[in-house]
């Protein structure tokens, strides 16, 4: 799938033309994320999102020309797969508390530690890894590195079994005296936390785009099903409560869409979108649980089976 998308140009929509991208702005990338949500398997869209919006923005913006030629170009073309290494066993959302270390030794960096919940981890060719590269304040002692996954000392221990997103490989990975060239540092040493926070903004836009499109589908399918399903002499949809509930969900969805559009507009205007992007992820992630749950109720027993798409969405 990555190679098919790469050949079509869709893995580099907002990436520089000189490395095989289209050179368009992030709004075009967001529209693509919406389209990927129409794939019946959410795990596929998740893997694509990692490749386009989560593992590569810092490399694109801060990486050296050599690094971009070695890793960004083949990632855009779909010849290699990327992943992101941030979360750890003892530190998920608390990025500042991560323990993986990178120690400079001559012309190399030596990495020790482990990463958890790594999407694309089993198939990735390289990882964008955040590690502590010095002592000092936790927000200024981290750096981003590119780690080829075939480097000696890199071990993918297991693909984690999950409640959903089964098509997406999520892994636990450890690093034992992993040596990478010194030039595999992305940007400046000590700026990794900042770079990663910026990458998270791209991730939040991508998540918002995909979740909103998924909720559109969920409501469309539920309206279609309830209009056809007959009970007590009329369609399920021909009950005032059902109309009210679906209208309420649609209203919430449109409010979230407005938040998403504001996030895109502010990003393109060069404004700091940290607050609004965080709100978008919070609101869309909560609402998608509500929409899928409440729509599922109108499918009755059929909603509990794998025969209908609503159960997969739930």
PDB file of C-alpha atoms in Angstrom:
ATOM      1  CA  UNK A   1       0.000   0.000   0.000  1.00  0.00           C
ATOM      2  CA  UNK A   2       2.801   2.422   0.854  1.00  0.00           C
ATOM      3  CA  UNK A   3       4.445   1.850  -2.501  1.00  0.00           C
ATOM      4  CA  UNK A   4       1.162   2.338  -4.376  1.00  0.00           C
ATOM      5  CA  UNK A   5       0.563   5.615  -2.546  1.00  0.00           C
ATOM      6  CA  UNK A   6       4.164   6.679  -3.041  1.00  0.00           C
ATOM      7  CA  UNK A   7       4.015   6.073  -6.767  1.00  0.00           C
ATOM      8  CA  UNK A   8       0.868   8.203  -6.913  1.00  0.00           C
ATOM      9  CA  UNK A   9       2.531  10.995  -4.929  1.00  0.00           C
ATOM     10  CA  UNK A  10       0.246  10.814  -1.914  1.00  0.00           C
ATOM     11  CA  UNK A  11       2.960  10.216   0.701  1.00  0.00           C
ATOM     12  CA  UNK A  12       4.513  13.611   0.051  1.00  0.00           C
ATOM     13  CA  UNK A  13       1.586  15.956  -0.449  1.00  0.00           C
ATOM     14  CA  UNK A  14       3.024  18.689   1.791  1.00  0.00           C
ATOM     15  CA  UNK A  15       6.679  17.672   1.393  1.00  0.00           C
ATOM     16  CA  UNK A  16       9.243  19.558  -0.730  1.00  0.00           C
ATOM     17  CA  UNK A  17       9.199  18.996  -4.478  1.00  0.00           C
ATOM     18  CA  UNK A  18      12.973  18.524  -4.518  1.00  0.00           C
ATOM     19  CA  UNK A  19      12.573  15.305  -2.515  1.00  0.00           C
ATOM     20  CA  UNK A  20       9.683  13.932  -4.542  1.00  0.00           C
ATOM     21  CA  UNK A  21       6.824  15.684  -2.764  1.00  0.00           C
ATOM     22  CA  UNK A  22       4.027  17.837  -4.168  1.00  0.00           C
ATOM     23  CA  UNK A  23       4.972  20.983  -2.241  1.00  0.00           C
ATOM     24  CA  UNK A  24       1.386  21.759  -1.222  1.00  0.00           C
ATOM     25  CA  UNK A  25       0.243  23.132   2.132  1.00  0.00           C
ATOM     26  CA  UNK A  26      -1.103  21.136   5.065  1.00  0.00           C
ATOM     27  CA  UNK A  27      -4.740  21.659   4.091  1.00  0.00           C
ATOM     28  CA  UNK A  28      -4.230  19.281   1.157  1.00  0.00           C
ATOM     29  CA  UNK A  29      -2.655  16.747   3.516  1.00  0.00           C
ATOM     30  CA  UNK A  30      -5.696  17.051   5.778  1.00  0.00           C
ATOM     31  CA  UNK A  31      -8.083  16.359   2.902  1.00  0.00           C
ATOM     32  CA  UNK A  32      -6.098  13.212   2.132  1.00  0.00           C
ATOM     33  CA  UNK A  33      -6.420  12.148   5.795  1.00  0.00           C
ATOM     34  CA  UNK A  34     -10.187  12.574   5.489  1.00  0.00           C
ATOM     35  CA  UNK A  35     -10.194  10.375   2.385  1.00  0.00           C
ATOM     36  CA  UNK A  36      -8.126   7.654   4.068  1.00  0.00           C
ATOM     37  CA  UNK A  37     -10.795   7.373   6.752  1.00  0.00           C
ATOM     38  CA  UNK A  38     -13.139   5.941   4.145  1.00  0.00           C
ATOM     39  CA  UNK A  39     -10.915   2.855   4.042  1.00  0.00           C
ATOM     40  CA  UNK A  40     -12.890   0.177   5.889  1.00  0.00           C
ATOM     41  CA  UNK A  41      -9.868  -0.623   8.073  1.00  0.00           C
ATOM     42  CA  UNK A  42      -8.869   2.203  10.407  1.00  0.00           C
ATOM     43  CA  UNK A  43      -5.476   0.613  10.963  1.00  0.00           C
ATOM     44  CA  UNK A  44      -4.502   1.255   7.346  1.00  0.00           C
ATOM     45  CA  UNK A  45      -5.269   4.967   7.651  1.00  0.00           C
ATOM     46  CA  UNK A  46      -3.309   5.046  10.910  1.00  0.00           C
ATOM     47  CA  UNK A  47      -0.214   3.589   9.262  1.00  0.00           C
ATOM     48  CA  UNK A  48      -0.400   6.103   6.427  1.00  0.00           C
ATOM     49  CA  UNK A  49      -0.782   8.935   8.915  1.00  0.00           C
ATOM     50  CA  UNK A  50       2.412   7.914  10.693  1.00  0.00           C
ATOM     51  CA  UNK A  51       4.299   7.936   7.408  1.00  0.00           C
ATOM     52  CA  UNK A  52       3.006  11.332   6.267  1.00  0.00           C
ATOM     53  CA  UNK A  53       2.197  13.408   9.314  1.00  0.00           C
ATOM     54  CA  UNK A  54       3.893  12.034  12.418  1.00  0.00           C
ATOM     55  CA  UNK A  55       7.338  10.530  11.741  1.00  0.00           C
ATOM     56  CA  UNK A  56       8.525  12.910   9.009  1.00  0.00           C
ATOM     57  CA  UNK A  57       7.671  16.598   9.761  1.00  0.00           C
ATOM     58  CA  UNK A  58      10.776  17.242  11.895  1.00  0.00           C
ATOM     59  CA  UNK A  59      13.044  15.556   9.361  1.00  0.00           C
ATOM     60  CA  UNK A  60      11.475  17.687   6.628  1.00  0.00           C
ATOM     61  CA  UNK A  61      11.863  20.948   8.543  1.00  0.00           C
ATOM     62  CA  UNK A  62      15.120  20.467  10.445  1.00  0.00           C
ATOM     63  CA  UNK A  63      16.984  17.522   8.903  1.00  0.00           C
ATOM     64  CA  UNK A  64      20.232  17.949   6.999  1.00  0.00           C
ATOM     65  CA  UNK A  65      20.285  17.629   3.222  1.00  0.00           C
ATOM     66  CA  UNK A  66      22.067  14.278   3.541  1.00  0.00           C
ATOM     67  CA  UNK A  67      19.432  12.906   5.947  1.00  0.00           C
ATOM     68  CA  UNK A  68      16.571  14.061   3.747  1.00  0.00           C
ATOM     69  CA  UNK A  69      18.178  12.463   0.725  1.00  0.00           C
ATOM     70  CA  UNK A  70      18.800   9.197   2.594  1.00  0.00           C
ATOM     71  CA  UNK A  71      15.476   8.915   4.426  1.00  0.00           C
ATOM     72  CA  UNK A  72      12.878  11.489   3.399  1.00  0.00           C
ATOM     73  CA  UNK A  73      13.058  10.833  -0.333  1.00  0.00           C
ATOM     74  CA  UNK A  74      12.525   7.021  -0.126  1.00  0.00           C
ATOM     75  CA  UNK A  75       9.811   7.562   2.526  1.00  0.00           C
ATOM     76  CA  UNK A  76       7.918   9.877   0.179  1.00  0.00           C
ATOM     77  CA  UNK A  77       8.293   7.389  -2.674  1.00  0.00           C
ATOM     78  CA  UNK A  78       6.991   4.547  -0.492  1.00  0.00           C
ATOM     79  CA  UNK A  79      10.162   2.510  -0.812  1.00  0.00           C
ATOM     80  CA  UNK A  80      10.674   2.554   2.969  1.00  0.00           C
ATOM     81  CA  UNK A  81       8.347   2.727   5.982  1.00  0.00           C
ATOM     82  CA  UNK A  82       8.807   5.116   8.914  1.00  0.00           C
ATOM     83  CA  UNK A  83       7.746   4.977  12.555  1.00  0.00           C
ATOM     84  CA  UNK A  84       7.973   7.244  15.593  1.00  0.00           C
ATOM     85  CA  UNK A  85       9.622   6.316  18.889  1.00  0.00           C
ATOM     86  CA  UNK A  86       8.448   8.536  21.747  1.00  0.00           C
ATOM     87  CA  UNK A  87       6.226   6.682  24.251  1.00  0.00           C
ATOM     88  CA  UNK A  88       7.857   4.344  26.759  1.00  0.00           C
ATOM     89  CA  UNK A  89       6.689   1.745  29.241  1.00  0.00           C
ATOM     90  CA  UNK A  90       6.914   4.186  32.143  1.00  0.00           C
ATOM     91  CA  UNK A  91       6.062   7.327  30.213  1.00  0.00           C
ATOM     92  CA  UNK A  92       3.265   7.483  27.680  1.00  0.00           C
ATOM     93  CA  UNK A  93       1.931  11.009  27.376  1.00  0.00           C
ATOM     94  CA  UNK A  94       4.593  12.349  29.751  1.00  0.00           C
ATOM     95  CA  UNK A  95       7.175  12.925  27.044  1.00  0.00           C
ATOM     96  CA  UNK A  96       9.511  14.865  29.335  1.00  0.00           C
ATOM     97  CA  UNK A  97       9.858  11.789  31.588  1.00  0.00           C
ATOM     98  CA  UNK A  98      11.245   9.430  28.933  1.00  0.00           C
ATOM     99  CA  UNK A  99      14.387   7.492  29.860  1.00  0.00           C
ATOM    100  CA  UNK A 100      15.893   6.332  26.564  1.00  0.00           C
ATOM    101  CA  UNK A 101      19.366   7.819  26.293  1.00  0.00           C
ATOM    102  CA  UNK A 102      21.729   8.799  23.500  1.00  0.00           C
ATOM    103  CA  UNK A 103      25.408   9.215  24.419  1.00  0.00           C
ATOM    104  CA  UNK A 104      27.943  10.763  22.047  1.00  0.00           C
ATOM    105  CA  UNK A 105      30.968   8.554  21.430  1.00  0.00           C
ATOM    106  CA  UNK A 106      33.297  10.005  18.818  1.00  0.00           C
ATOM    107  CA  UNK A 107      31.541  10.017  15.450  1.00  0.00           C
ATOM    108  CA  UNK A 108      28.610   8.004  16.748  1.00  0.00           C
ATOM    109  CA  UNK A 109      25.647   8.157  19.095  1.00  0.00           C
ATOM    110  CA  UNK A 110      25.069   5.162  21.377  1.00  0.00           C
ATOM    111  CA  UNK A 111      21.412   4.588  22.215  1.00  0.00           C
ATOM    112  CA  UNK A 112      19.997   2.550  25.100  1.00  0.00           C
ATOM    113  CA  UNK A 113      16.414   2.192  26.261  1.00  0.00           C
ATOM    114  CA  UNK A 114      13.057   1.151  24.898  1.00  0.00           C
ATOM    115  CA  UNK A 115       9.934   2.418  23.154  1.00  0.00           C
ATOM    116  CA  UNK A 116       6.324   1.286  23.458  1.00  0.00           C
ATOM    117  CA  UNK A 117       3.151   1.630  21.344  1.00  0.00           C
ATOM    118  CA  UNK A 118       5.123   2.151  18.145  1.00  0.00           C
ATOM    119  CA  UNK A 119       2.768   2.197  15.160  1.00  0.00           C
ATOM    120  CA  UNK A 120       4.342   0.650  12.020  1.00  0.00           C
ATOM    121  CA  UNK A 121       7.076  -0.709  14.292  1.00  0.00           C
ATOM    122  CA  UNK A 122       7.121  -4.251  12.864  1.00  0.00           C
ATOM    123  CA  UNK A 123       7.505  -3.162   9.251  1.00  0.00           C
ATOM    124  CA  UNK A 124       9.415   0.111   9.653  1.00  0.00           C
ATOM    125  CA  UNK A 125      12.784   0.651   8.013  1.00  0.00           C
ATOM    126  CA  UNK A 126      13.656   3.629  10.203  1.00  0.00           C
ATOM    127  CA  UNK A 127      12.475   5.278  13.383  1.00  0.00           C
ATOM    128  CA  UNK A 128      12.322   8.938  14.318  1.00  0.00           C
ATOM    129  CA  UNK A 129      13.441   8.505  17.931  1.00  0.00           C
ATOM    130  CA  UNK A 130      13.374  10.950  20.841  1.00  0.00           C
ATOM    131  CA  UNK A 131      16.040  10.380  23.492  1.00  0.00           C
ATOM    132  CA  UNK A 132      17.834  12.156  26.315  1.00  0.00           C
ATOM    133  CA  UNK A 133      21.139  13.336  24.855  1.00  0.00           C
ATOM    134  CA  UNK A 134      22.449  15.193  27.909  1.00  0.00           C
ATOM    135  CA  UNK A 135      21.803  16.053  31.538  1.00  0.00           C
ATOM    136  CA  UNK A 136      19.868  19.155  32.518  1.00  0.00           C
ATOM    137  CA  UNK A 137      16.295  20.483  32.280  1.00  0.00           C
ATOM    138  CA  UNK A 138      13.977  17.815  30.848  1.00  0.00           C
ATOM    139  CA  UNK A 139      12.657  20.093  28.110  1.00  0.00           C
ATOM    140  CA  UNK A 140      16.116  20.984  26.846  1.00  0.00           C
ATOM    141  CA  UNK A 141      18.070  17.728  27.177  1.00  0.00           C
ATOM    142  CA  UNK A 142      16.390  15.742  24.402  1.00  0.00           C
ATOM    143  CA  UNK A 143      17.252  15.240  20.753  1.00  0.00           C
ATOM    144  CA  UNK A 144      15.612  13.597  17.757  1.00  0.00           C
ATOM    145  CA  UNK A 145      17.496  10.893  15.854  1.00  0.00           C
ATOM    146  CA  UNK A 146      16.985   8.689  12.844  1.00  0.00           C
ATOM    147  CA  UNK A 147      17.593   5.061  13.774  1.00  0.00           C
ATOM    148  CA  UNK A 148      17.647   2.440  10.998  1.00  0.00           C
ATOM    149  CA  UNK A 149      15.680  -0.530  12.334  1.00  0.00           C
ATOM    150  CA  UNK A 150      18.251  -3.030  11.057  1.00  0.00           C
ATOM    151  CA  UNK A 151      21.006  -1.523  13.218  1.00  0.00           C
ATOM    152  CA  UNK A 152      22.565  -4.103  15.591  1.00  0.00           C
ATOM    153  CA  UNK A 153      21.017  -3.825  19.038  1.00  0.00           C
ATOM    154  CA  UNK A 154      17.547  -2.835  17.815  1.00  0.00           C
ATOM    155  CA  UNK A 155      15.036  -5.510  18.817  1.00  0.00           C
ATOM    156  CA  UNK A 156      11.318  -5.531  18.058  1.00  0.00           C
ATOM    157  CA  UNK A 157      10.047  -7.767  20.854  1.00  0.00           C
ATOM    158  CA  UNK A 158       6.397  -8.188  19.998  1.00  0.00           C
ATOM    159  CA  UNK A 159       3.435  -6.943  18.039  1.00  0.00           C
ATOM    160  CA  UNK A 160       0.896  -5.884  20.660  1.00  0.00           C
ATOM    161  CA  UNK A 161      -2.604  -7.347  20.461  1.00  0.00           C
ATOM    162  CA  UNK A 162      -5.160  -4.527  20.632  1.00  0.00           C
ATOM    163  CA  UNK A 163      -8.894  -4.031  21.049  1.00  0.00           C
ATOM    164  CA  UNK A 164      -9.130  -2.493  17.583  1.00  0.00           C
ATOM    165  CA  UNK A 165      -6.965  -1.288  14.682  1.00  0.00           C
ATOM    166  CA  UNK A 166      -5.910  -4.885  14.045  1.00  0.00           C
ATOM    167  CA  UNK A 167      -4.383  -4.120  10.651  1.00  0.00           C
ATOM    168  CA  UNK A 168      -1.958  -1.692  12.280  1.00  0.00           C
ATOM    169  CA  UNK A 169       1.184  -3.186  13.781  1.00  0.00           C
ATOM    170  CA  UNK A 170       1.941  -1.725  17.219  1.00  0.00           C
ATOM    171  CA  UNK A 171       5.194  -2.835  18.797  1.00  0.00           C
ATOM    172  CA  UNK A 172       7.513  -2.777  21.787  1.00  0.00           C
ATOM    173  CA  UNK A 173      11.121  -2.090  20.802  1.00  0.00           C
ATOM    174  CA  UNK A 174      14.364  -1.996  22.778  1.00  0.00           C
ATOM    175  CA  UNK A 175      17.782  -0.498  22.034  1.00  0.00           C
ATOM    176  CA  UNK A 176      20.933  -2.020  23.504  1.00  0.00           C
ATOM    177  CA  UNK A 177      24.149  -0.162  22.706  1.00  0.00           C
ATOM    178  CA  UNK A 178      22.750   0.829  19.323  1.00  0.00           C
ATOM    179  CA  UNK A 179      25.339   2.840  17.404  1.00  0.00           C
ATOM    180  CA  UNK A 180      24.254   5.300  14.745  1.00  0.00           C
ATOM    181  CA  UNK A 181      26.365   7.868  12.853  1.00  0.00           C
ATOM    182  CA  UNK A 182      26.623  11.296  14.476  1.00  0.00           C
ATOM    183  CA  UNK A 183      24.997  12.876  11.429  1.00  0.00           C
ATOM    184  CA  UNK A 184      21.747  10.996  12.164  1.00  0.00           C
ATOM    185  CA  UNK A 185      20.830  13.732  14.626  1.00  0.00           C
ATOM    186  CA  UNK A 186      17.847  15.740  13.344  1.00  0.00           C
ATOM    187  CA  UNK A 187      18.485  19.479  13.667  1.00  0.00           C
ATOM    188  CA  UNK A 188      20.215  20.767  16.785  1.00  0.00           C
ATOM    189  CA  UNK A 189      21.124  18.780  19.856  1.00  0.00           C
ATOM    190  CA  UNK A 190      18.826  19.585  22.773  1.00  0.00           C
ATOM    191  CA  UNK A 191      15.957  20.773  20.569  1.00  0.00           C
ATOM    192  CA  UNK A 192      14.256  17.378  20.328  1.00  0.00           C
ATOM    193  CA  UNK A 193      11.437  18.120  22.763  1.00  0.00           C
ATOM    194  CA  UNK A 194      10.519  21.269  20.847  1.00  0.00           C
ATOM    195  CA  UNK A 195      10.702  19.481  17.499  1.00  0.00           C
ATOM    196  CA  UNK A 196       8.504  16.670  18.796  1.00  0.00           C
ATOM    197  CA  UNK A 197       5.890  19.062  20.168  1.00  0.00           C
ATOM    198  CA  UNK A 198       5.721  20.598  16.710  1.00  0.00           C
ATOM    199  CA  UNK A 199       5.310  17.155  15.144  1.00  0.00           C
ATOM    200  CA  UNK A 200       2.420  16.515  17.516  1.00  0.00           C
ATOM    201  CA  UNK A 201       0.546  19.459  15.983  1.00  0.00           C
ATOM    202  CA  UNK A 202       0.620  17.735  12.591  1.00  0.00           C
ATOM    203  CA  UNK A 203      -0.551  14.553  14.278  1.00  0.00           C
ATOM    204  CA  UNK A 204      -3.484  16.301  15.948  1.00  0.00           C
ATOM    205  CA  UNK A 205      -4.640  17.829  12.674  1.00  0.00           C
ATOM    206  CA  UNK A 206      -4.390  14.428  10.980  1.00  0.00           C
ATOM    207  CA  UNK A 207      -6.336  12.738  13.785  1.00  0.00           C
ATOM    208  CA  UNK A 208      -9.020  15.409  13.706  1.00  0.00           C
ATOM    209  CA  UNK A 209      -9.387  15.120   9.938  1.00  0.00           C
ATOM    210  CA  UNK A 210      -9.677  11.345  10.010  1.00  0.00           C
ATOM    211  CA  UNK A 211     -12.022  11.168  12.986  1.00  0.00           C
ATOM    212  CA  UNK A 212     -14.402  13.763  11.538  1.00  0.00           C
ATOM    213  CA  UNK A 213     -14.610  11.873   8.248  1.00  0.00           C
ATOM    214  CA  UNK A 214     -15.228   8.639  10.169  1.00  0.00           C
ATOM    215  CA  UNK A 215     -18.110  10.241  12.067  1.00  0.00           C
ATOM    216  CA  UNK A 216     -19.584  11.460   8.780  1.00  0.00           C
ATOM    217  CA  UNK A 217     -19.619   7.865   7.574  1.00  0.00           C
ATOM    218  CA  UNK A 218     -21.084   6.574  10.812  1.00  0.00           C
ATOM    219  CA  UNK A 219     -24.026   8.976  10.683  1.00  0.00           C
ATOM    220  CA  UNK A 220     -24.585   8.413   6.956  1.00  0.00           C
ATOM    221  CA  UNK A 221     -24.701   4.645   7.387  1.00  0.00           C
ATOM    222  CA  UNK A 222     -26.969   4.872  10.418  1.00  0.00           C
ATOM    223  CA  UNK A 223     -29.435   7.162   8.674  1.00  0.00           C
ATOM    224  CA  UNK A 224     -29.505   4.804   5.693  1.00  0.00           C
ATOM    225  CA  UNK A 225     -30.011   1.729   7.897  1.00  0.00           C
ATOM    226  CA  UNK A 226     -32.695   3.230  10.130  1.00  0.00           C
ATOM    227  CA  UNK A 227     -34.610   4.527   7.120  1.00  0.00           C
ATOM    228  CA  UNK A 228     -34.850   0.960   5.743  1.00  0.00           C
ATOM    229  CA  UNK A 229     -35.226  -1.082   8.942  1.00  0.00           C
ATOM    230  CA  UNK A 230     -38.912  -1.588   9.770  1.00  0.00           C
ATOM    231  CA  UNK A 231     -40.298  -2.047  13.275  1.00  0.00           C
ATOM    232  CA  UNK A 232     -43.802  -1.524  14.650  1.00  0.00           C
ATOM    233  CA  UNK A 233     -45.160  -0.655  11.220  1.00  0.00           C
ATOM    234  CA  UNK A 234     -42.678   2.066  10.291  1.00  0.00           C
ATOM    235  CA  UNK A 235     -38.978   2.684   9.805  1.00  0.00           C
ATOM    236  CA  UNK A 236     -36.757   3.109  12.843  1.00  0.00           C
ATOM    237  CA  UNK A 237     -35.938   6.577  11.542  1.00  0.00           C
ATOM    238  CA  UNK A 238     -39.623   7.560  11.722  1.00  0.00           C
ATOM    239  CA  UNK A 239     -39.408   7.943  15.482  1.00  0.00           C
ATOM    240  CA  UNK A 240     -39.011  11.429  16.864  1.00  0.00           C
ATOM    241  CA  UNK A 241     -36.392  10.383  19.403  1.00  0.00           C
ATOM    242  CA  UNK A 242     -34.172   8.933  16.666  1.00  0.00           C
ATOM    243  CA  UNK A 243     -34.469  12.154  14.661  1.00  0.00           C
ATOM    244  CA  UNK A 244     -33.599  14.239  17.701  1.00  0.00           C
ATOM    245  CA  UNK A 245     -30.609  12.111  18.657  1.00  0.00           C
ATOM    246  CA  UNK A 246     -29.130  12.014  15.150  1.00  0.00           C
ATOM    247  CA  UNK A 247     -29.672  15.771  14.777  1.00  0.00           C
ATOM    248  CA  UNK A 248     -27.895  16.341  18.091  1.00  0.00           C
ATOM    249  CA  UNK A 249     -24.931  14.223  17.005  1.00  0.00           C
ATOM    250  CA  UNK A 250     -24.772  15.999  13.660  1.00  0.00           C
ATOM    251  CA  UNK A 251     -24.726  19.355  15.457  1.00  0.00           C
ATOM    252  CA  UNK A 252     -21.820  18.269  17.649  1.00  0.00           C
ATOM    253  CA  UNK A 253     -20.012  17.019  14.576  1.00  0.00           C
ATOM    254  CA  UNK A 254     -20.422  20.320  12.740  1.00  0.00           C
ATOM    255  CA  UNK A 255     -19.088  22.224  15.764  1.00  0.00           C
ATOM    256  CA  UNK A 256     -16.046  19.943  15.770  1.00  0.00           C
ATOM    257  CA  UNK A 257     -15.600  20.451  12.026  1.00  0.00           C
ATOM    258  CA  UNK A 258     -15.542  24.208  12.571  1.00  0.00           C
ATOM    259  CA  UNK A 259     -12.786  23.708  15.159  1.00  0.00           C
ATOM    260  CA  UNK A 260     -10.865  21.598  12.643  1.00  0.00           C
ATOM    261  CA  UNK A 261     -11.173  24.259   9.931  1.00  0.00           C
ATOM    262  CA  UNK A 262     -10.009  26.960  12.344  1.00  0.00           C
ATOM    263  CA  UNK A 263      -7.005  24.831  13.221  1.00  0.00           C
ATOM    264  CA  UNK A 264      -6.055  24.563   9.542  1.00  0.00           C
ATOM    265  CA  UNK A 265      -6.608  28.296   8.941  1.00  0.00           C
ATOM    266  CA  UNK A 266      -4.498  29.276  11.961  1.00  0.00           C
ATOM    267  CA  UNK A 267      -1.704  26.900  10.900  1.00  0.00           C
ATOM    268  CA  UNK A 268      -1.622  28.402   7.407  1.00  0.00           C
ATOM    269  CA  UNK A 269      -1.578  31.906   8.926  1.00  0.00           C
ATOM    270  CA  UNK A 270       1.572  30.981  10.843  1.00  0.00           C
ATOM    271  CA  UNK A 271      -0.053  31.159  14.277  1.00  0.00           C
ATOM    272  CA  UNK A 272       0.749  28.936  17.243  1.00  0.00           C
ATOM    273  CA  UNK A 273      -1.899  26.218  17.028  1.00  0.00           C
ATOM    274  CA  UNK A 274      -0.874  24.332  20.178  1.00  0.00           C
ATOM    275  CA  UNK A 275      -4.057  25.202  22.139  1.00  0.00           C
ATOM    276  CA  UNK A 276      -6.518  24.830  19.258  1.00  0.00           C
ATOM    277  CA  UNK A 277      -4.934  21.623  17.930  1.00  0.00           C
ATOM    278  CA  UNK A 278      -5.060  20.118  21.415  1.00  0.00           C
ATOM    279  CA  UNK A 279      -8.729  21.100  21.702  1.00  0.00           C
ATOM    280  CA  UNK A 280      -9.369  19.487  18.320  1.00  0.00           C
ATOM    281  CA  UNK A 281      -7.846  16.179  19.376  1.00  0.00           C
ATOM    282  CA  UNK A 282      -9.707  16.241  22.699  1.00  0.00           C
ATOM    283  CA  UNK A 283     -13.096  17.087  21.217  1.00  0.00           C
ATOM    284  CA  UNK A 284     -12.897  14.823  18.174  1.00  0.00           C
ATOM    285  CA  UNK A 285     -11.594  11.838  20.159  1.00  0.00           C
ATOM    286  CA  UNK A 286     -14.357  12.136  22.727  1.00  0.00           C
ATOM    287  CA  UNK A 287     -17.078  12.760  20.170  1.00  0.00           C
ATOM    288  CA  UNK A 288     -16.169   9.789  17.982  1.00  0.00           C
ATOM    289  CA  UNK A 289     -16.761   7.478  20.946  1.00  0.00           C
ATOM    290  CA  UNK A 290     -20.149   9.069  21.552  1.00  0.00           C
ATOM    291  CA  UNK A 291     -21.204   9.012  17.897  1.00  0.00           C
ATOM    292  CA  UNK A 292     -20.246   5.381  17.294  1.00  0.00           C
ATOM    293  CA  UNK A 293     -21.836   4.259  20.567  1.00  0.00           C
ATOM    294  CA  UNK A 294     -25.147   6.071  20.110  1.00  0.00           C
ATOM    295  CA  UNK A 295     -25.422   5.173  16.422  1.00  0.00           C
ATOM    296  CA  UNK A 296     -24.716   1.545  17.280  1.00  0.00           C
ATOM    297  CA  UNK A 297     -27.818   1.454  19.503  1.00  0.00           C
ATOM    298  CA  UNK A 298     -30.076   2.113  16.510  1.00  0.00           C
ATOM    299  CA  UNK A 299     -28.743  -0.970  14.722  1.00  0.00           C
ATOM    300  CA  UNK A 300     -30.071  -3.282  17.428  1.00  0.00           C
ATOM    301  CA  UNK A 301     -28.647  -6.788  17.440  1.00  0.00           C
ATOM    302  CA  UNK A 302     -27.205  -6.325  13.949  1.00  0.00           C
ATOM    303  CA  UNK A 303     -24.859  -3.710  15.358  1.00  0.00           C
ATOM    304  CA  UNK A 304     -23.205  -6.386  17.497  1.00  0.00           C
ATOM    305  CA  UNK A 305     -22.187  -8.511  14.513  1.00  0.00           C
ATOM    306  CA  UNK A 306     -19.224  -8.286  12.203  1.00  0.00           C
ATOM    307  CA  UNK A 307     -21.621  -8.354   9.256  1.00  0.00           C
ATOM    308  CA  UNK A 308     -22.217  -4.620   9.522  1.00  0.00           C
ATOM    309  CA  UNK A 309     -19.648  -1.782   9.426  1.00  0.00           C
ATOM    310  CA  UNK A 310     -20.979  -0.072  12.538  1.00  0.00           C
ATOM    311  CA  UNK A 311     -19.436  -2.690  14.838  1.00  0.00           C
ATOM    312  CA  UNK A 312     -16.007  -2.126  13.272  1.00  0.00           C
ATOM    313  CA  UNK A 313     -16.437   1.647  13.692  1.00  0.00           C
ATOM    314  CA  UNK A 314     -17.400   1.141  17.347  1.00  0.00           C
TER     315      UNK A 314
END
